[in-house]
Protein backbone atom coordinates (compact mmCIF):
# COMPACT_ATOMS: atom_id res chain seq x y z
CA UNK A 1 0.00 0.00 0.00
CA UNK A 2 1.40 3.40 -0.94
CA UNK A 3 1.83 6.28 1.48
CA UNK A 4 0.75 9.47 -0.23
CA UNK A 5 3.13 11.69 1.75
CA UNK A 6 6.07 9.52 0.62
CA UNK A 7 4.92 9.90 -2.97
CA UNK A 8 4.82 13.68 -2.63
CA UNK A 9 8.26 13.72 -0.98
CA UNK A 10 9.63 11.76 -3.94
CA UNK A 11 7.80 13.37 -6.86
CA UNK A 12 6.51 16.71 -5.57
CA UNK A 13 2.96 15.86 -6.67
CA UNK A 14 0.28 13.19 -6.24
CA UNK A 15 1.44 10.55 -8.71
CA UNK A 16 -1.59 8.25 -8.72
CA UNK A 17 -3.33 7.44 -11.96
CA UNK A 18 -7.09 6.87 -11.82
CA UNK A 19 -8.11 3.30 -12.67
CA UNK A 20 -11.11 4.49 -14.61
CA UNK A 21 -11.11 7.23 -17.19
CA UNK A 22 -11.84 10.51 -15.43
CA UNK A 23 -13.45 13.55 -16.98
CA UNK A 24 -11.02 15.92 -15.30
CA UNK A 25 -12.89 19.12 -16.05
CA UNK A 26 -16.20 17.80 -14.70
CA UNK A 27 -14.58 16.28 -11.60
CA UNK A 28 -12.50 19.38 -10.84
CA UNK A 29 -15.57 21.62 -11.03
CA UNK A 30 -17.54 19.21 -8.81
CA UNK A 31 -14.79 18.83 -6.20
CA UNK A 32 -14.01 22.51 -5.91
CA UNK A 33 -17.68 23.27 -5.26
CA UNK A 34 -18.05 20.40 -2.79
CA UNK A 35 -14.94 21.41 -0.81
CA UNK A 36 -15.39 25.20 -1.08
CA UNK A 37 -12.11 25.64 -2.95
CA UNK A 38 -11.13 28.77 -4.85
CA UNK A 39 -8.84 28.13 -7.83
CA UNK A 40 -6.50 31.05 -8.50
CA UNK A 41 -4.66 30.82 -11.83
CA UNK A 42 -1.85 32.90 -13.30
CA UNK A 43 -1.90 34.01 -16.95
CA UNK A 44 1.07 31.74 -17.73
CA UNK A 45 -0.64 28.40 -17.06
CA UNK A 46 -2.14 26.38 -19.93
CA UNK A 47 -5.40 27.65 -21.41
CA UNK A 48 -7.48 24.68 -20.22
CA UNK A 49 -6.32 25.38 -16.65
CA UNK A 50 -7.12 29.07 -17.00
CA UNK A 51 -10.62 28.00 -18.09
CA UNK A 52 -11.27 25.99 -14.89
CA UNK A 53 -9.88 28.73 -12.61
CA UNK A 54 -12.26 30.89 -10.57
CA UNK A 55 -9.98 33.83 -11.15
CA UNK A 56 -7.15 34.36 -13.62
CA UNK A 57 -4.81 37.29 -13.07
CA UNK A 58 -1.35 38.73 -12.67
CA UNK A 59 0.72 38.39 -9.50
CA UNK A 60 -0.78 41.48 -7.84
CA UNK A 61 -4.41 40.61 -8.58
CA UNK A 62 -3.83 37.02 -7.42
CA UNK A 63 -2.31 38.22 -4.13
CA UNK A 64 -5.27 40.59 -3.68
CA UNK A 65 -7.74 37.75 -4.37
CA UNK A 66 -5.89 35.44 -2.00
CA UNK A 67 -6.08 38.10 0.72
CA UNK A 68 -9.84 38.52 0.38
CA UNK A 69 -11.13 35.01 -0.34
CA UNK A 70 -13.86 33.42 1.77
CA UNK A 71 -13.06 29.92 0.48
CA UNK A 72 -11.82 27.23 2.89
CA UNK A 73 -9.08 26.06 0.55
CA UNK A 74 -6.95 27.97 -1.98
CA UNK A 75 -5.71 25.92 -4.92
CA UNK A 76 -2.99 27.88 -6.65
CA UNK A 77 -2.30 27.28 -10.33
CA UNK A 78 0.97 29.08 -10.74
CA UNK A 79 4.34 28.62 -9.11
CA UNK A 80 5.56 28.10 -5.57
CA UNK A 81 6.23 31.72 -4.55
CA UNK A 82 2.64 32.62 -5.51
CA UNK A 83 1.12 29.83 -3.42
CA UNK A 84 3.52 30.72 -0.60
CA UNK A 85 2.36 34.35 -0.74
CA UNK A 86 -1.26 33.14 -0.53
CA UNK A 87 -0.32 31.04 2.53
CA UNK A 88 1.46 33.98 4.19
CA UNK A 89 -1.72 36.03 3.70
CA UNK A 90 -3.93 33.17 4.98
CA UNK A 91 -1.95 31.22 7.58
CA UNK A 92 -5.03 29.37 8.84
CA UNK A 93 -6.18 28.24 5.38
CA UNK A 94 -5.13 25.20 3.44
CA UNK A 95 -3.14 26.30 0.37
CA UNK A 96 -2.55 23.67 -2.30
CA UNK A 97 -0.10 23.65 -5.22
CA UNK A 98 -0.48 20.74 -7.69
CA UNK A 99 3.28 20.28 -8.10
CA UNK A 100 5.81 21.41 -5.50
CA UNK A 101 8.51 21.42 -8.20
CA UNK A 102 6.85 24.46 -9.77
CA UNK A 103 9.60 26.86 -8.77
CA UNK A 104 10.87 30.05 -10.41
CA UNK A 105 14.33 30.72 -11.83
CA UNK A 106 14.05 34.39 -10.86
CA UNK A 107 13.28 33.53 -7.22
CA UNK A 108 16.15 31.01 -7.31
CA UNK A 109 18.53 33.70 -8.59
CA UNK A 110 18.35 35.39 -5.17
CA UNK A 111 19.38 33.06 -2.33
CA UNK A 112 18.77 34.33 1.21
CA UNK A 113 22.36 34.08 2.49
CA UNK A 114 23.83 35.97 -0.46
CA UNK A 115 21.09 38.58 -0.25
CA UNK A 116 21.50 39.24 3.47
CA UNK A 117 25.27 39.70 2.91
CA UNK A 118 24.49 42.09 0.01
CA UNK A 119 22.16 44.11 2.27
CA UNK A 120 24.93 44.66 4.81
CA UNK A 121 26.50 47.05 2.27
CA UNK A 122 23.34 49.19 2.26
CA UNK A 123 22.21 49.68 5.88
CA UNK A 124 20.38 52.98 5.20
CA UNK A 125 18.47 51.73 2.13
CA UNK A 126 14.86 50.66 1.96
CA UNK A 127 14.52 47.17 0.48
CA UNK A 128 11.98 46.64 -2.29
CA UNK A 129 11.66 43.08 -3.57
CA UNK A 130 9.65 41.70 -6.42
CA UNK A 131 7.00 39.19 -5.40
CA UNK A 132 8.99 36.53 -7.34
CA UNK A 133 11.05 35.71 -4.25
CA UNK A 134 11.04 33.10 -1.51
CA UNK A 135 9.55 33.81 1.93
CA UNK A 136 13.15 34.13 3.25
CA UNK A 137 13.81 37.05 0.91
CA UNK A 138 10.43 38.60 1.71
CA UNK A 139 11.37 38.45 5.40
CA UNK A 140 14.45 40.61 4.58
CA UNK A 141 12.33 43.11 2.62
CA UNK A 142 10.50 46.34 3.52
CA UNK A 143 8.02 46.47 0.63
CA UNK A 144 7.06 43.81 -1.90
CA UNK A 145 6.09 44.88 -5.40
CA UNK A 146 4.90 43.29 -8.62
CA UNK A 147 5.36 44.49 -12.18
CA UNK A 148 1.89 46.11 -11.89
CA UNK A 149 2.83 48.46 -9.07
CA UNK A 150 6.66 48.61 -8.93
CA UNK A 151 6.98 52.02 -10.63
CA UNK A 152 4.27 53.59 -8.44
CA UNK A 153 5.69 52.09 -5.24
CA UNK A 154 9.16 53.51 -6.01
CA UNK A 155 7.59 56.87 -6.93
CA UNK A 156 5.66 56.93 -3.65
CA UNK A 157 8.94 57.05 -1.67
CA UNK A 158 10.65 60.36 -0.74
CA UNK A 159 13.04 61.50 -3.48
CA UNK A 160 16.10 61.18 -1.21
CA UNK A 161 15.18 57.65 -0.06
CA UNK A 162 17.95 55.21 -0.93
CA UNK A 163 16.66 52.00 -2.47
CA UNK A 164 17.79 48.40 -2.88
CA UNK A 165 15.80 46.48 -5.50
CA UNK A 166 15.76 42.69 -5.91
CA UNK A 167 15.92 40.29 -7.56
CA UNK A 168 15.20 41.15 -11.21
CA UNK A 169 17.88 43.34 -12.83
CA UNK A 170 15.79 43.95 -15.96
CA UNK A 171 12.73 45.12 -14.02
CA UNK A 172 15.00 47.09 -11.65
CA UNK A 173 16.76 48.89 -14.50
CA UNK A 174 13.44 49.55 -16.20
CA UNK A 175 11.98 51.10 -13.00
CA UNK A 176 15.11 53.14 -12.55
CA UNK A 177 14.86 54.48 -16.12
CA UNK A 178 11.17 55.40 -15.73
CA UNK A 179 11.44 56.98 -12.26
CA UNK A 180 14.93 58.46 -12.58
CA UNK A 181 15.78 56.86 -9.20
CA UNK A 182 19.22 55.48 -8.66
CA UNK A 183 18.84 52.00 -7.12
CA UNK A 184 21.16 49.25 -5.92
CA UNK A 185 19.93 46.31 -8.00
CA UNK A 186 20.46 42.60 -7.34
CA UNK A 187 21.78 40.72 -10.38
CA UNK A 188 18.92 38.24 -10.96
CA UNK A 189 16.81 37.34 -13.98
CA UNK A 190 14.09 35.02 -15.26
CA UNK A 191 15.32 32.41 -17.74
CA UNK A 192 12.17 32.76 -19.88
CA UNK A 193 12.24 36.54 -20.30
CA UNK A 194 16.01 36.68 -20.57
CA UNK A 195 16.22 34.63 -23.74
CA UNK A 196 13.94 36.43 -26.21
CA UNK A 197 15.91 37.00 -29.37
CA UNK A 198 16.20 40.63 -30.49
CA UNK A 199 17.24 39.49 -33.95
CA UNK A 200 14.27 37.17 -34.37
CA UNK A 201 11.83 39.77 -33.04
CA UNK A 202 13.23 42.23 -35.61
CA UNK A 203 12.77 39.63 -38.36
CA UNK A 204 9.15 39.17 -37.25
CA UNK A 205 8.64 42.92 -37.22
CA UNK A 206 9.95 43.09 -40.80
CA UNK A 207 7.47 40.40 -41.81
CA UNK A 208 4.63 42.14 -39.93
CA UNK A 209 5.46 45.87 -39.95
CA UNK A 210 1.94 46.67 -38.68
CA UNK A 211 2.38 44.56 -35.52
CA UNK A 212 3.02 46.27 -32.18
CA UNK A 213 5.63 44.75 -29.85
CA UNK A 214 4.36 44.27 -26.28
CA UNK A 215 6.96 43.29 -23.69
CA UNK A 216 7.06 42.37 -20.02
CA UNK A 217 9.62 44.41 -18.01
CA UNK A 218 11.43 41.18 -17.07
CA UNK A 219 12.73 41.12 -20.69
CA UNK A 220 16.26 42.31 -21.27
CA UNK A 221 17.03 45.92 -22.20
CA UNK A 222 17.40 45.56 -26.01
CA UNK A 223 13.93 43.96 -26.21
CA UNK A 224 12.46 46.66 -23.96
CA UNK A 225 14.02 49.38 -26.13
CA UNK A 226 12.31 47.87 -29.15
CA UNK A 227 8.91 47.49 -27.46
CA UNK A 228 5.94 49.70 -28.31
CA UNK A 229 4.45 49.02 -24.89
CA UNK A 230 5.91 47.61 -21.64
CA UNK A 231 3.80 46.30 -18.78
CA UNK A 232 2.81 43.52 -16.42
CA UNK A 233 0.82 40.60 -17.83
CA UNK A 234 -2.50 42.30 -16.97
CA UNK A 235 -1.30 45.61 -18.43
CA UNK A 236 -0.26 43.86 -21.68
CA UNK A 237 -3.66 42.14 -21.84
CA UNK A 238 -5.50 45.42 -21.25
CA UNK A 239 -3.40 47.18 -23.89
CA UNK A 240 -4.24 44.47 -26.44
CA UNK A 241 -7.94 44.89 -25.62
CA UNK A 242 -8.04 48.68 -25.87
CA UNK A 243 -5.49 49.43 -28.60
CA UNK A 244 -6.65 49.65 -32.19
CA UNK A 245 -3.82 47.66 -33.79
CA UNK A 246 -4.82 44.27 -35.20
CA UNK A 247 -1.46 42.49 -34.78
CA UNK A 248 0.84 42.08 -31.78
CA UNK A 249 4.19 40.42 -31.11
CA UNK A 250 4.13 39.30 -27.47
CA UNK A 251 7.42 39.18 -25.55
CA UNK A 252 6.42 37.36 -22.40
CA UNK A 253 5.46 33.81 -21.45
CA UNK A 254 3.14 32.34 -24.08
CA UNK A 255 0.27 31.47 -21.66
CA UNK A 256 -0.96 35.08 -21.78
CA UNK A 257 -1.90 34.61 -25.45
CA UNK A 258 -4.86 32.48 -24.32
CA UNK A 259 -6.65 35.43 -22.67
CA UNK A 260 -5.55 37.81 -25.43
CA UNK A 261 -7.08 35.57 -28.08
CA UNK A 262 -10.23 34.94 -26.02
CA UNK A 263 -10.95 38.62 -25.56
CA UNK A 264 -9.78 39.72 -29.02
CA UNK A 265 -10.91 36.91 -31.37
CA UNK A 266 -10.32 39.01 -34.49
CA UNK A 267 -6.82 40.19 -33.61
CA UNK A 268 -3.61 38.35 -34.48
CA UNK A 269 -1.09 37.51 -31.73
CA UNK A 270 2.43 36.26 -32.42
CA UNK A 271 4.57 34.87 -29.57
CA UNK A 272 8.03 36.47 -29.62
CA UNK A 273 10.59 33.81 -30.52
CA UNK A 274 13.35 32.70 -28.18
CA UNK A 275 17.07 32.65 -29.06
CA UNK A 276 16.99 28.90 -29.62
CA UNK A 277 14.50 28.11 -32.38
CA UNK A 278 14.40 24.40 -31.45
CA UNK A 279 12.92 24.91 -27.98
CA UNK A 280 9.65 26.26 -26.66
CA UNK A 281 11.60 28.41 -24.20
CA UNK A 282 8.97 31.14 -24.19
CA UNK A 283 6.99 28.59 -22.15
CA UNK A 284 7.83 28.67 -18.45
CA UNK A 285 8.61 25.03 -17.66
CA UNK A 286 7.63 25.64 -14.03
CA UNK A 287 4.20 27.06 -14.85
CA UNK A 288 3.65 24.22 -17.29
CA UNK A 289 4.08 21.60 -14.53
CA UNK A 290 0.44 22.29 -13.68
CA UNK A 291 -1.82 19.78 -15.46
CA UNK A 292 -5.50 18.81 -15.28
CA UNK A 293 -4.58 15.39 -13.86
CA UNK A 294 -2.49 16.93 -11.08
CA UNK A 295 -5.23 19.46 -10.29
CA UNK A 296 -7.73 16.61 -10.00
CA UNK A 297 -5.46 14.56 -7.71
CA UNK A 298 -4.71 17.64 -5.62
CA UNK A 299 -8.43 18.25 -5.07
CA UNK A 300 -9.13 14.60 -4.24
CA UNK A 301 -6.29 14.24 -1.71
CA UNK A 302 -5.95 17.92 -0.65
CA UNK A 303 -2.23 17.53 -1.26
CA UNK A 304 0.45 18.77 -1.83
CA UNK A 305 -0.06 21.50 0.72
CA UNK A 306 2.17 24.56 1.13
CA UNK A 307 3.49 24.53 4.69
CA UNK A 308 5.46 27.43 6.13
CA UNK A 309 7.38 28.08 9.31
CA UNK A 310 5.17 30.33 11.49
CA UNK A 311 7.90 32.81 12.47
CA UNK A 312 9.12 33.16 8.89
CA UNK A 313 5.55 33.60 7.70
CA UNK A 314 4.96 36.43 10.19
CA UNK A 315 8.13 38.24 9.06
CA UNK A 316 7.27 37.81 5.38
CA UNK A 317 3.72 39.09 5.95
CA UNK A 318 4.61 42.74 6.70
CA UNK A 319 6.21 43.68 3.33
CA UNK A 320 3.34 41.99 1.46
CA UNK A 321 0.77 43.80 3.61
CA UNK A 322 2.59 47.07 2.91
CA UNK A 323 2.37 46.41 -0.82
CA UNK A 324 -1.38 45.70 -0.58
CA UNK A 325 -1.97 48.87 1.46
CA UNK A 326 0.02 51.11 -0.93
CA UNK A 327 -1.71 49.49 -3.92
CA UNK A 328 -5.11 50.20 -2.37
CA UNK A 329 -4.16 53.83 -1.69
CA UNK A 330 -3.00 54.15 -5.31
CA UNK A 331 -6.19 52.52 -6.60
CA UNK A 332 -4.30 49.58 -8.11
P1 LIG B 1 3.00 39.46 -13.55
O1 LIG B 1 1.85 38.55 -13.82
O2 LIG B 1 2.84 40.12 -12.23
O3 LIG B 1 3.22 40.43 -14.65
O4 LIG B 1 4.31 38.55 -13.38
C1 LIG B 1 4.90 37.86 -14.36
C2 LIG B 1 5.69 36.71 -13.86
O5 LIG B 1 6.80 36.50 -14.21
C3 LIG B 1 5.09 35.81 -12.92
O6 LIG B 1 6.03 34.86 -12.67
FE1 LIG C 1 9.57 32.63 -12.67
FE2 LIG C 1 10.11 33.40 -15.12
FE3 LIG C 1 8.50 31.33 -14.75
FE4 LIG C 1 7.67 33.82 -14.11
S1 LIG C 1 8.16 33.06 -16.14
S2 LIG C 1 7.45 31.96 -12.88
S3 LIG C 1 9.58 34.74 -13.43
S4 LIG C 1 10.66 31.45 -14.20
PDB file of C-alpha atoms in Angstrom, residues 52-223:
ATOM      1  CA  UNK A  52     -11.273  25.989 -14.893  1.00  0.00           C
ATOM      2  CA  UNK A  53      -9.876  28.730 -12.611  1.00  0.00           C
ATOM      3  CA  UNK A  54     -12.264  30.889 -10.574  1.00  0.00           C
ATOM      4  CA  UNK A  55      -9.984  33.830 -11.146  1.00  0.00           C
ATOM      5  CA  UNK A  56      -7.151  34.362 -13.617  1.00  0.00           C
ATOM      6  CA  UNK A  57      -4.811  37.288 -13.074  1.00  0.00           C
ATOM      7  CA  UNK A  58      -1.349  38.731 -12.668  1.00  0.00           C
ATOM      8  CA  UNK A  59       0.718  38.394  -9.495  1.00  0.00           C
ATOM      9  CA  UNK A  60      -0.782  41.479  -7.841  1.00  0.00           C
ATOM     10  CA  UNK A  61      -4.408  40.608  -8.580  1.00  0.00           C
ATOM     11  CA  UNK A  62      -3.826  37.022  -7.416  1.00  0.00           C
ATOM     12  CA  UNK A  63      -2.314  38.215  -4.126  1.00  0.00           C
ATOM     13  CA  UNK A  64      -5.270  40.590  -3.682  1.00  0.00           C
ATOM     14  CA  UNK A  65      -7.743  37.752  -4.372  1.00  0.00           C
ATOM     15  CA  UNK A  66      -5.888  35.437  -1.999  1.00  0.00           C
ATOM     16  CA  UNK A  67      -6.084  38.100   0.718  1.00  0.00           C
ATOM     17  CA  UNK A  68      -9.844  38.519   0.384  1.00  0.00           C
ATOM     18  CA  UNK A  69     -11.130  35.012  -0.343  1.00  0.00           C
ATOM     19  CA  UNK A  70     -13.862  33.416   1.766  1.00  0.00           C
ATOM     20  CA  UNK A  71     -13.063  29.918   0.476  1.00  0.00           C
ATOM     21  CA  UNK A  72     -11.818  27.226   2.886  1.00  0.00           C
ATOM     22  CA  UNK A  73      -9.076  26.055   0.550  1.00  0.00           C
ATOM     23  CA  UNK A  74      -6.947  27.970  -1.975  1.00  0.00           C
ATOM     24  CA  UNK A  75      -5.713  25.923  -4.918  1.00  0.00           C
ATOM     25  CA  UNK A  76      -2.989  27.884  -6.654  1.00  0.00           C
ATOM     26  CA  UNK A  77      -2.298  27.284 -10.331  1.00  0.00           C
ATOM     27  CA  UNK A  78       0.966  29.076 -10.744  1.00  0.00           C
ATOM     28  CA  UNK A  79       4.339  28.620  -9.111  1.00  0.00           C
ATOM     29  CA  UNK A  80       5.562  28.097  -5.565  1.00  0.00           C
ATOM     30  CA  UNK A  81       6.232  31.724  -4.554  1.00  0.00           C
ATOM     31  CA  UNK A  82       2.642  32.621  -5.510  1.00  0.00           C
ATOM     32  CA  UNK A  83       1.122  29.830  -3.419  1.00  0.00           C
ATOM     33  CA  UNK A  84       3.524  30.716  -0.599  1.00  0.00           C
ATOM     34  CA  UNK A  85       2.359  34.354  -0.745  1.00  0.00           C
ATOM     35  CA  UNK A  86      -1.258  33.137  -0.527  1.00  0.00           C
ATOM     36  CA  UNK A  87      -0.323  31.037   2.529  1.00  0.00           C
ATOM     37  CA  UNK A  88       1.456  33.984   4.193  1.00  0.00           C
ATOM     38  CA  UNK A  89      -1.715  36.033   3.701  1.00  0.00           C
ATOM     39  CA  UNK A  90      -3.926  33.170   4.976  1.00  0.00           C
ATOM     40  CA  UNK A  91      -1.947  31.217   7.582  1.00  0.00           C
ATOM     41  CA  UNK A  92      -5.034  29.372   8.840  1.00  0.00           C
ATOM     42  CA  UNK A  93      -6.184  28.245   5.380  1.00  0.00           C
ATOM     43  CA  UNK A  94      -5.127  25.198   3.436  1.00  0.00           C
ATOM     44  CA  UNK A  95      -3.143  26.302   0.368  1.00  0.00           C
ATOM     45  CA  UNK A  96      -2.548  23.674  -2.300  1.00  0.00           C
ATOM     46  CA  UNK A  97      -0.102  23.653  -5.217  1.00  0.00           C
ATOM     47  CA  UNK A  98      -0.484  20.742  -7.685  1.00  0.00           C
ATOM     48  CA  UNK A  99       3.281  20.277  -8.102  1.00  0.00           C
ATOM     49  CA  UNK A 100       5.806  21.414  -5.499  1.00  0.00           C
ATOM     50  CA  UNK A 101       8.509  21.415  -8.197  1.00  0.00           C
ATOM     51  CA  UNK A 102       6.851  24.464  -9.771  1.00  0.00           C
ATOM     52  CA  UNK A 103       9.604  26.863  -8.775  1.00  0.00           C
ATOM     53  CA  UNK A 104      10.869  30.051 -10.412  1.00  0.00           C
ATOM     54  CA  UNK A 105      14.331  30.720 -11.834  1.00  0.00           C
ATOM     55  CA  UNK A 106      14.048  34.385 -10.855  1.00  0.00           C
ATOM     56  CA  UNK A 107      13.278  33.532  -7.217  1.00  0.00           C
ATOM     57  CA  UNK A 108      16.153  31.006  -7.311  1.00  0.00           C
ATOM     58  CA  UNK A 109      18.530  33.704  -8.591  1.00  0.00           C
ATOM     59  CA  UNK A 110      18.349  35.393  -5.174  1.00  0.00           C
ATOM     60  CA  UNK A 111      19.376  33.057  -2.334  1.00  0.00           C
ATOM     61  CA  UNK A 112      18.768  34.326   1.205  1.00  0.00           C
ATOM     62  CA  UNK A 113      22.363  34.080   2.493  1.00  0.00           C
ATOM     63  CA  UNK A 114      23.829  35.972  -0.458  1.00  0.00           C
ATOM     64  CA  UNK A 115      21.091  38.584  -0.248  1.00  0.00           C
ATOM     65  CA  UNK A 116      21.500  39.245   3.472  1.00  0.00           C
ATOM     66  CA  UNK A 117      25.270  39.699   2.908  1.00  0.00           C
ATOM     67  CA  UNK A 118      24.490  42.087   0.011  1.00  0.00           C
ATOM     68  CA  UNK A 119      22.162  44.106   2.272  1.00  0.00           C
ATOM     69  CA  UNK A 120      24.927  44.658   4.810  1.00  0.00           C
ATOM     70  CA  UNK A 121      26.502  47.046   2.266  1.00  0.00           C
ATOM     71  CA  UNK A 122      23.342  49.190   2.258  1.00  0.00           C
ATOM     72  CA  UNK A 123      22.205  49.681   5.879  1.00  0.00           C
ATOM     73  CA  UNK A 124      20.382  52.985   5.195  1.00  0.00           C
ATOM     74  CA  UNK A 125      18.472  51.726   2.133  1.00  0.00           C
ATOM     75  CA  UNK A 126      14.855  50.664   1.961  1.00  0.00           C
ATOM     76  CA  UNK A 127      14.520  47.171   0.483  1.00  0.00           C
ATOM     77  CA  UNK A 128      11.979  46.636  -2.287  1.00  0.00           C
ATOM     78  CA  UNK A 129      11.655  43.080  -3.567  1.00  0.00           C
ATOM     79  CA  UNK A 130       9.654  41.700  -6.416  1.00  0.00           C
ATOM     80  CA  UNK A 131       6.995  39.191  -5.403  1.00  0.00           C
ATOM     81  CA  UNK A 132       8.989  36.528  -7.340  1.00  0.00           C
ATOM     82  CA  UNK A 133      11.054  35.711  -4.246  1.00  0.00           C
ATOM     83  CA  UNK A 134      11.035  33.099  -1.507  1.00  0.00           C
ATOM     84  CA  UNK A 135       9.551  33.811   1.934  1.00  0.00           C
ATOM     85  CA  UNK A 136      13.151  34.127   3.251  1.00  0.00           C
ATOM     86  CA  UNK A 137      13.811  37.054   0.915  1.00  0.00           C
ATOM     87  CA  UNK A 138      10.433  38.600   1.714  1.00  0.00           C
ATOM     88  CA  UNK A 139      11.371  38.449   5.403  1.00  0.00           C
ATOM     89  CA  UNK A 140      14.448  40.605   4.579  1.00  0.00           C
ATOM     90  CA  UNK A 141      12.330  43.113   2.621  1.00  0.00           C
ATOM     91  CA  UNK A 142      10.497  46.344   3.522  1.00  0.00           C
ATOM     92  CA  UNK A 143       8.017  46.466   0.634  1.00  0.00           C
ATOM     93  CA  UNK A 144       7.062  43.807  -1.899  1.00  0.00           C
ATOM     94  CA  UNK A 145       6.087  44.885  -5.400  1.00  0.00           C
ATOM     95  CA  UNK A 146       4.902  43.285  -8.623  1.00  0.00           C
ATOM     96  CA  UNK A 147       5.359  44.491 -12.176  1.00  0.00           C
ATOM     97  CA  UNK A 148       1.891  46.106 -11.890  1.00  0.00           C
ATOM     98  CA  UNK A 149       2.828  48.461  -9.073  1.00  0.00           C
ATOM     99  CA  UNK A 150       6.657  48.609  -8.928  1.00  0.00           C
ATOM    100  CA  UNK A 151       6.985  52.016 -10.631  1.00  0.00           C
ATOM    101  CA  UNK A 152       4.269  53.589  -8.442  1.00  0.00           C
ATOM    102  CA  UNK A 153       5.694  52.089  -5.238  1.00  0.00           C
ATOM    103  CA  UNK A 154       9.155  53.512  -6.008  1.00  0.00           C
ATOM    104  CA  UNK A 155       7.595  56.874  -6.934  1.00  0.00           C
ATOM    105  CA  UNK A 156       5.662  56.925  -3.647  1.00  0.00           C
ATOM    106  CA  UNK A 157       8.936  57.047  -1.671  1.00  0.00           C
ATOM    107  CA  UNK A 158      10.646  60.355  -0.739  1.00  0.00           C
ATOM    108  CA  UNK A 159      13.037  61.498  -3.475  1.00  0.00           C
ATOM    109  CA  UNK A 160      16.103  61.184  -1.213  1.00  0.00           C
ATOM    110  CA  UNK A 161      15.178  57.652  -0.056  1.00  0.00           C
ATOM    111  CA  UNK A 162      17.953  55.207  -0.926  1.00  0.00           C
ATOM    112  CA  UNK A 163      16.655  51.996  -2.471  1.00  0.00           C
ATOM    113  CA  UNK A 164      17.792  48.397  -2.877  1.00  0.00           C
ATOM    114  CA  UNK A 165      15.801  46.478  -5.499  1.00  0.00           C
ATOM    115  CA  UNK A 166      15.759  42.685  -5.906  1.00  0.00           C
ATOM    116  CA  UNK A 167      15.924  40.286  -7.562  1.00  0.00           C
ATOM    117  CA  UNK A 168      15.199  41.147 -11.209  1.00  0.00           C
ATOM    118  CA  UNK A 169      17.880  43.336 -12.830  1.00  0.00           C
ATOM    119  CA  UNK A 170      15.788  43.949 -15.960  1.00  0.00           C
ATOM    120  CA  UNK A 171      12.732  45.120 -14.017  1.00  0.00           C
ATOM    121  CA  UNK A 172      15.001  47.086 -11.650  1.00  0.00           C
ATOM    122  CA  UNK A 173      16.763  48.895 -14.498  1.00  0.00           C
ATOM    123  CA  UNK A 174      13.437  49.552 -16.197  1.00  0.00           C
ATOM    124  CA  UNK A 175      11.975  51.099 -13.001  1.00  0.00           C
ATOM    125  CA  UNK A 176      15.115  53.143 -12.548  1.00  0.00           C
ATOM    126  CA  UNK A 177      14.865  54.481 -16.119  1.00  0.00           C
ATOM    127  CA  UNK A 178      11.173  55.403 -15.726  1.00  0.00           C
ATOM    128  CA  UNK A 179      11.438  56.980 -12.261  1.00  0.00           C
ATOM    129  CA  UNK A 180      14.935  58.461 -12.582  1.00  0.00           C
ATOM    130  CA  UNK A 181      15.777  56.859  -9.202  1.00  0.00           C
ATOM    131  CA  UNK A 182      19.219  55.481  -8.660  1.00  0.00           C
ATOM    132  CA  UNK A 183      18.836  52.002  -7.120  1.00  0.00           C
ATOM    133  CA  UNK A 184      21.158  49.249  -5.922  1.00  0.00           C
ATOM    134  CA  UNK A 185      19.928  46.306  -7.995  1.00  0.00           C
ATOM    135  CA  UNK A 186      20.465  42.604  -7.336  1.00  0.00           C
ATOM    136  CA  UNK A 187      21.781  40.721 -10.383  1.00  0.00           C
ATOM    137  CA  UNK A 188      18.923  38.239 -10.960  1.00  0.00           C
ATOM    138  CA  UNK A 189      16.805  37.340 -13.979  1.00  0.00           C
ATOM    139  CA  UNK A 190      14.085  35.020 -15.257  1.00  0.00           C
ATOM    140  CA  UNK A 191      15.323  32.410 -17.737  1.00  0.00           C
ATOM    141  CA  UNK A 192      12.172  32.759 -19.879  1.00  0.00           C
ATOM    142  CA  UNK A 193      12.244  36.539 -20.303  1.00  0.00           C
ATOM    143  CA  UNK A 194      16.014  36.679 -20.575  1.00  0.00           C
ATOM    144  CA  UNK A 195      16.220  34.632 -23.740  1.00  0.00           C
ATOM    145  CA  UNK A 196      13.935  36.432 -26.214  1.00  0.00           C
ATOM    146  CA  UNK A 197      15.908  37.003 -29.374  1.00  0.00           C
ATOM    147  CA  UNK A 198      16.201  40.633 -30.490  1.00  0.00           C
ATOM    148  CA  UNK A 199      17.238  39.490 -33.950  1.00  0.00           C
ATOM    149  CA  UNK A 200      14.273  37.165 -34.374  1.00  0.00           C
ATOM    150  CA  UNK A 201      11.829  39.773 -33.043  1.00  0.00           C
ATOM    151  CA  UNK A 202      13.234  42.226 -35.609  1.00  0.00           C
ATOM    152  CA  UNK A 203      12.771  39.634 -38.359  1.00  0.00           C
ATOM    153  CA  UNK A 204       9.153  39.166 -37.254  1.00  0.00           C
ATOM    154  CA  UNK A 205       8.636  42.922 -37.218  1.00  0.00           C
ATOM    155  CA  UNK A 206       9.951  43.092 -40.803  1.00  0.00           C
ATOM    156  CA  UNK A 207       7.473  40.403 -41.815  1.00  0.00           C
ATOM    157  CA  UNK A 208       4.632  42.143 -39.929  1.00  0.00           C
ATOM    158  CA  UNK A 209       5.455  45.868 -39.947  1.00  0.00           C
ATOM    159  CA  UNK A 210       1.938  46.673 -38.678  1.00  0.00           C
ATOM    160  CA  UNK A 211       2.384  44.564 -35.519  1.00  0.00           C
ATOM    161  CA  UNK A 212       3.018  46.272 -32.180  1.00  0.00           C
ATOM    162  CA  UNK A 213       5.626  44.747 -29.854  1.00  0.00           C
ATOM    163  CA  UNK A 214       4.358  44.272 -26.283  1.00  0.00           C
ATOM    164  CA  UNK A 215       6.964  43.290 -23.686  1.00  0.00           C
ATOM    165  CA  UNK A 216       7.058  42.369 -20.019  1.00  0.00           C
ATOM    166  CA  UNK A 217       9.616  44.412 -18.008  1.00  0.00           C
ATOM    167  CA  UNK A 218      11.427  41.180 -17.068  1.00  0.00           C
ATOM    168  CA  UNK A 219      12.731  41.115 -20.692  1.00  0.00           C
ATOM    169  CA  UNK A 220      16.258  42.305 -21.268  1.00  0.00           C
ATOM    170  CA  UNK A 221      17.031  45.916 -22.196  1.00  0.00           C
ATOM    171  CA  UNK A 222      17.404  45.564 -26.006  1.00  0.00           C
ATOM    172  CA  UNK A 223      13.929  43.958 -26.214  1.00  0.00           C
TER     173      UNK A 223
END
